[in-house]
């Protein structure tokens, strides 16, 4: 029993399709990907995740897939999937009067103005990419100018995805309020509650597929509920910091956790280098913003050139976007941005 798998051609210049019997019969478990292709010997090689005894079932790790992907592509639901996630589509509305400035700041960080992000089962519930997007999404005009102009503009972009360095206390309150509202809206698109799903699962009359579908639905709700709770806690924490008048943390320019050496790509923040969902970068007509920020730009890449190594990831994100169950264009945040209310596909 096998299926088509993509493998490189003998010269490694492109991929082709092949059958890999036996290996395809291995079931999934947590771990690391230990399968690769040996071009020199022209063969697929898989290293065991652990020591196996004779007659014991051999497992491999399929990758960091969500349960939606497992159900759709492999026909099973994996309990306690630490890589499970719920995808949401967010974007800056072009009717936003600050659109051009937000688009330029996002471009400098290598993030599209519209993309598919994810809320995660594991902590933290949001990635550095989503944090950076939400910070820009909720920025005031003065905060945007600070990331476009001046001697410290580049340094500010470098810390957009770092939770230790907020843009402002007010910005943090706004972004976590927005995320709490968005996750709450997505929860309302389901026709059943988590408690009802748990009750359904106690029934002995469910078919295998019905049970799997309910578990998938319940898992998505639990991720969204966790995101709501986490966002509310963060909102209150940053609101207290703002009321206390606490000073904002400042980073050192030489902070090794933010930069890597080598190449034009190293000018981008390390935490934003590999996009979680590297959607297709739209062309940005930002001549006005670029001209205003030219003096402070100092060679920082922007626009479509700022997507690093995005070819394969872009294709994967497009495939995943088609499988989306609940996505939404970003609605108006608590500041000066415009958008639309959440709508499930």
Coordinates of C-alpha atoms in Angstrom, one line a residue:
X1 CA 0.0 0.0 0.0
X2 CA 1.5 3.3 -1.0
X3 CA 0.8 6.6 -2.7
X4 CA 2.6 9.2 -4.8
X5 CA 5.4 11.0 -3.0
X6 CA 7.5 13.9 -4.2
X7 CA 11.2 13.1 -4.5
X8 CA 14.1 14.9 -6.2
X9 CA 15.3 13.9 -9.7
X10 CA 18.8 12.3 -10.0
X11 CA 20.5 15.7 -10.5
X12 CA 18.4 17.3 -7.8
X13 CA 17.2 20.1 -10.1
X14 CA 13.5 19.4 -9.7
X15 CA 11.0 17.1 -8.0
X16 CA 9.2 14.1 -9.5
X17 CA 6.6 11.5 -8.2
X18 CA 7.5 8.1 -6.9
X19 CA 6.0 5.2 -4.9
X20 CA 7.7 4.4 -1.5
X21 CA 6.2 1.1 -0.4
X22 CA 6.3 0.0 3.3
X23 CA 7.4 3.5 4.5
X24 CA 3.9 4.8 3.6
X25 CA 2.4 2.2 6.0
X26 CA 4.0 3.8 9.1
X27 CA 1.6 5.6 11.4
X28 CA 2.3 9.0 13.0
X29 CA 3.6 9.9 16.4
X30 CA 5.2 12.9 18.0
X31 CA 8.9 13.5 17.3
X32 CA 11.0 14.9 14.6
X33 CA 11.1 14.4 10.8
X34 CA 13.8 11.7 10.3
X35 CA 13.1 10.9 6.6
X36 CA 15.3 12.3 3.9
X37 CA 16.4 11.6 0.3
X38 CA 20.0 10.5 -0.4
X39 CA 20.8 12.0 -3.8
X40 CA 24.1 10.2 -4.0
X41 CA 22.6 6.7 -3.6
X42 CA 19.2 7.8 -5.1
X43 CA 17.1 6.4 -2.3
X44 CA 14.8 7.5 0.5
X45 CA 16.2 7.0 3.9
X46 CA 14.4 7.0 7.2
X47 CA 16.0 6.9 10.6
X48 CA 14.1 5.3 13.5
X49 CA 12.7 7.7 16.1
X50 CA 13.6 5.2 18.8
X51 CA 14.7 1.7 19.4
X52 CA 12.1 -0.8 18.3
X53 CA 11.7 -4.5 19.4
X54 CA 11.0 -7.2 16.9
X55 CA 7.3 -7.3 16.1
X56 CA 6.7 -3.8 17.5
X57 CA 4.9 -1.2 15.4
X58 CA 7.2 1.4 13.8
X59 CA 6.1 5.0 13.9
X60 CA 7.3 8.1 12.0
X61 CA 6.7 11.8 12.4
X62 CA 4.5 13.2 9.6
X63 CA 5.4 16.8 10.4
X64 CA 4.0 19.8 12.3
X65 CA 0.5 19.3 10.9
X66 CA -2.8 20.5 12.4
X67 CA -5.5 18.0 13.1
X68 CA -7.5 19.5 10.2
X69 CA -4.6 18.5 7.9
X70 CA -4.5 15.0 9.4
X71 CA -8.2 14.5 9.0
X72 CA -8.3 15.8 5.4
X73 CA -5.1 14.2 4.1
X74 CA -4.5 11.2 6.3
X75 CA -8.0 10.3 7.6
X76 CA -7.3 10.4 11.3
X77 CA -7.4 12.7 14.4
X78 CA -4.3 12.8 16.5
X79 CA -5.1 13.3 20.2
X80 CA -2.9 15.8 22.2
X81 CA -1.4 17.2 19.0
X82 CA 1.0 19.9 20.2
X83 CA 1.1 21.4 16.7
X84 CA -2.7 21.8 16.4
X85 CA -3.8 25.2 15.3
X86 CA -6.7 27.2 13.9
X87 CA -6.0 29.5 11.0
X88 CA -7.4 33.0 10.5
X89 CA -7.0 35.4 7.7
X90 CA -6.2 39.0 8.6
X91 CA -5.5 42.0 6.5
X92 CA -5.1 45.7 6.6
X93 CA -8.0 47.4 4.8
X94 CA -7.0 49.5 1.8
X95 CA -9.6 52.0 2.9
X96 CA -7.6 52.6 6.1
X97 CA -6.2 56.1 5.8
X98 CA -2.9 54.8 7.3
X99 CA -2.8 51.8 4.9
X100 CA 0.3 53.0 3.0
X101 CA 2.3 53.5 6.2
X102 CA 1.2 50.2 7.7
X103 CA 2.0 48.4 4.5
X104 CA 5.5 49.8 4.4
X105 CA 6.3 48.9 8.0
X106 CA 5.0 45.4 7.4
X107 CA 7.0 45.1 4.2
X108 CA 10.2 46.0 6.0
X109 CA 9.4 43.2 8.4
X110 CA 8.7 40.8 5.5
X111 CA 5.0 40.4 6.3
X112 CA 2.2 40.8 3.7
X113 CA -0.6 43.2 4.4
X114 CA -3.0 40.3 4.1
X115 CA -2.1 36.8 5.1
X116 CA -3.2 33.6 6.8
X117 CA -2.0 33.3 10.4
X118 CA -2.7 30.8 13.1
X119 CA -3.8 30.5 16.8
X120 CA -1.8 27.7 18.4
X121 CA -2.7 24.9 20.8
X122 CA 0.7 25.3 22.5
X123 CA 2.0 28.3 24.3
X124 CA 2.4 31.0 23.2
X125 CA -0.9 31.0 21.3
X126 CA 0.3 33.4 18.7
X127 CA 3.6 33.5 16.7
X128 CA 6.1 36.3 16.4
X129 CA 4.7 37.0 12.9
X130 CA 1.2 37.4 14.1
X131 CA 2.3 39.5 17.0
X132 CA 4.2 41.8 14.7
X133 CA 1.2 42.1 12.3
X134 CA -1.2 43.0 15.1
X135 CA 1.2 45.6 16.5
X136 CA 1.4 47.3 13.1
X137 CA -2.3 46.8 12.6
X138 CA -3.1 48.7 15.8
X139 CA -0.4 51.5 15.5
X140 CA -1.3 55.2 15.6
X141 CA 0.1 57.5 13.0
X142 CA 2.8 58.7 15.4
X143 CA 3.9 55.1 16.1
X144 CA 4.0 54.3 12.4
X145 CA 6.2 57.4 11.8
X146 CA 8.6 56.2 14.5
X147 CA 9.0 52.9 12.6
X148 CA 9.6 54.7 9.3
X149 CA 11.6 57.7 10.1
X150 CA 14.5 58.6 12.4
X151 CA 17.7 57.0 13.6
X152 CA 16.0 54.2 15.5
X153 CA 13.4 53.2 12.8
X154 CA 15.3 50.1 11.8
X155 CA 15.8 49.0 15.4
X156 CA 12.1 49.4 16.0
X157 CA 11.3 47.1 13.1
X158 CA 13.7 44.5 14.4
X159 CA 11.7 44.2 17.6
X160 CA 8.2 44.1 16.2
X161 CA 7.8 40.3 16.8
X162 CA 9.6 40.3 20.2
X163 CA 7.1 40.1 23.0
X164 CA 9.6 41.7 25.4
X165 CA 9.6 45.0 23.6
X166 CA 6.1 46.5 23.2
X167 CA 5.5 49.4 20.8
X168 CA 3.6 51.1 23.6
X169 CA 1.4 50.0 26.5
X170 CA -1.6 51.3 24.7
X171 CA -0.7 49.4 21.5
X172 CA -0.5 46.2 23.5
X173 CA -3.9 46.8 25.1
X174 CA -5.4 47.4 21.6
X175 CA -3.9 44.4 19.9
X176 CA -4.9 41.9 22.7
X177 CA -8.4 43.4 22.8
X178 CA -8.6 42.9 19.0
X179 CA -7.4 39.3 19.3
X180 CA -9.8 38.6 22.1
X181 CA -12.7 40.0 20.0
X182 CA -11.7 38.1 16.9
X183 CA -11.4 34.7 18.6
X184 CA -14.7 35.3 20.3
X185 CA -16.4 36.1 17.0
X186 CA -15.0 32.9 15.4
X187 CA -16.3 30.9 18.3
X188 CA -19.8 32.2 17.6
X189 CA -19.7 30.8 14.1
X190 CA -20.0 27.2 15.5
X191 CA -23.5 25.9 15.9
X192 CA -22.6 23.9 19.0
X193 CA -20.8 24.6 22.2
X194 CA -17.8 22.7 23.5
X195 CA -20.0 21.2 26.2
X196 CA -22.4 19.9 23.7
X197 CA -19.6 18.3 21.6
X198 CA -18.2 16.6 24.7
X199 CA -21.7 15.2 25.3
X200 CA -22.0 14.0 21.7
X201 CA -18.7 12.1 22.1
X202 CA -20.1 10.1 25.0
X203 CA -22.6 8.5 22.6
X204 CA -21.8 5.0 21.5
X205 CA -23.8 5.4 18.2
X206 CA -21.4 7.7 16.4
X207 CA -19.7 6.5 13.3
X208 CA -16.0 6.7 13.0
X209 CA -16.2 9.7 10.7
X210 CA -18.8 11.5 12.8
X211 CA -16.7 11.0 16.0
X212 CA -13.6 12.3 14.2
X213 CA -15.4 15.4 12.9
X214 CA -16.8 16.2 16.3
X215 CA -13.3 15.9 17.9
X216 CA -11.9 18.1 15.2
X217 CA -14.6 20.7 15.8
X218 CA -14.1 20.5 19.6
X219 CA -10.3 20.9 19.2
X220 CA -10.7 24.0 17.2
X221 CA -13.1 25.5 19.8
X222 CA -10.7 24.7 22.6
X223 CA -7.9 26.5 20.8
X224 CA -10.1 29.6 20.3
X225 CA -11.3 29.5 23.9
X226 CA -7.6 29.3 25.0
X227 CA -6.8 32.3 22.8
X228 CA -9.6 34.3 24.3
X229 CA -8.5 33.6 27.8
X230 CA -4.8 34.3 27.0
X231 CA -5.7 37.6 25.2
X232 CA -7.9 38.8 28.1
X233 CA -5.1 38.1 30.6
X234 CA -2.6 40.0 28.4
X235 CA -5.0 42.9 27.9
X236 CA -5.4 43.3 31.6
X237 CA -1.7 43.0 32.3
X238 CA -0.7 45.7 29.8
X239 CA -3.6 47.9 30.9
X240 CA -2.2 47.8 34.5
X241 CA 1.3 48.6 33.2
X242 CA -0.2 51.6 31.3
X243 CA -2.1 52.8 34.4
X244 CA 1.1 52.5 36.5
X245 CA 3.0 54.6 34.0
X246 CA 5.7 51.8 33.8
X247 CA 8.6 52.6 31.5
X248 CA 8.8 50.7 28.2
X249 CA 11.6 48.1 28.0
X250 CA 14.4 49.2 25.6
X251 CA 16.6 46.8 23.6
X252 CA 20.2 47.1 22.9
X253 CA 21.1 47.5 19.2
X254 CA 23.6 44.6 19.5
X255 CA 21.1 42.2 21.1
X256 CA 22.3 38.8 19.6
X257 CA 18.8 37.3 19.9
X258 CA 17.5 39.7 17.2
X259 CA 20.0 39.4 14.4
X260 CA 22.0 36.9 12.4
X261 CA 25.0 37.8 10.3
X262 CA 25.3 37.4 6.5
X263 CA 23.5 38.6 3.4
X264 CA 20.8 41.1 2.8
X265 CA 18.3 38.8 4.5
X266 CA 20.1 39.4 7.8
X267 CA 18.9 43.0 7.7
X268 CA 15.5 41.6 8.6
X269 CA 14.4 40.7 12.2
X270 CA 15.5 37.1 13.0
X271 CA 12.1 36.4 14.5
X272 CA 10.4 37.4 11.3
X273 CA 12.8 35.8 8.9
X274 CA 10.8 32.7 8.2
X275 CA 7.1 33.5 7.8
X276 CA 4.7 31.1 9.5
X277 CA 2.4 31.4 6.5
X278 CA 4.3 33.1 3.8
X279 CA 1.3 34.2 1.7
X280 CA 1.9 35.8 -1.7
X281 CA 3.3 39.2 -1.2
X282 CA 1.2 41.8 -3.0
X283 CA 2.9 44.7 -4.8
X284 CA 3.0 47.8 -2.7
X285 CA 2.6 51.2 -4.4
X286 CA 4.3 53.2 -1.6
X287 CA 6.3 55.9 -3.5
X288 CA 5.1 58.6 -1.1
X289 CA 6.0 56.7 2.0
X290 CA 9.3 55.5 0.5
X291 CA 10.3 59.0 -0.4
X292 CA 9.6 60.2 3.1
X293 CA 11.5 57.4 4.7
X294 CA 14.4 57.3 2.2
X295 CA 16.9 59.0 4.4
X296 CA 16.4 56.6 7.2
X297 CA 16.1 53.5 5.1
X298 CA 19.8 52.6 4.9
X299 CA 19.5 49.8 2.5
X300 CA 16.7 48.0 4.3
X301 CA 14.9 45.6 1.9
X302 CA 11.2 46.0 1.5
X303 CA 8.3 45.0 -0.8
X304 CA 8.3 41.6 -2.5
X305 CA 12.1 41.2 -2.0
X306 CA 11.6 41.0 1.7
X307 CA 10.1 37.5 1.6
X308 CA 13.0 35.2 2.4
X309 CA 13.0 31.7 1.0
X310 CA 9.3 31.8 0.4
X311 CA 8.7 29.7 -2.7
X312 CA 7.8 26.4 -1.0
X313 CA 6.2 28.0 2.0
X314 CA 4.0 30.2 -0.2
X315 CA 2.7 27.2 -2.0
X316 CA 1.9 25.4 1.2
X317 CA 0.1 28.4 2.7
X318 CA -2.0 28.7 -0.4
X319 CA -3.0 25.0 -0.1
X320 CA -3.8 25.5 3.6
X321 CA -5.8 28.6 2.9
X322 CA -8.1 26.6 0.7
X323 CA -8.8 24.2 3.6
X324 CA -9.6 27.0 6.0
X325 CA -12.7 26.5 8.0
X326 CA -13.0 29.8 9.7
X327 CA -11.2 32.9 8.3
X328 CA -11.9 36.5 8.2
X329 CA -10.6 39.8 6.8
X330 CA -9.5 42.0 9.7
X331 CA -12.2 44.3 11.0
X332 CA -11.6 47.7 12.5
X333 CA -9.2 47.5 15.5
X334 CA -9.5 49.7 18.5
X335 CA -7.4 52.4 16.8
X336 CA -7.5 54.0 13.4
X337 CA -7.8 50.9 11.1
X338 CA -10.7 49.7 9.0
X339 CA -11.8 46.2 8.0
X340 CA -14.7 43.8 7.9
X341 CA -16.3 41.5 10.5
X342 CA -15.3 37.9 10.8
X343 CA -17.0 35.5 8.4
X344 CA -16.4 31.7 8.3
X345 CA -15.9 30.2 4.9

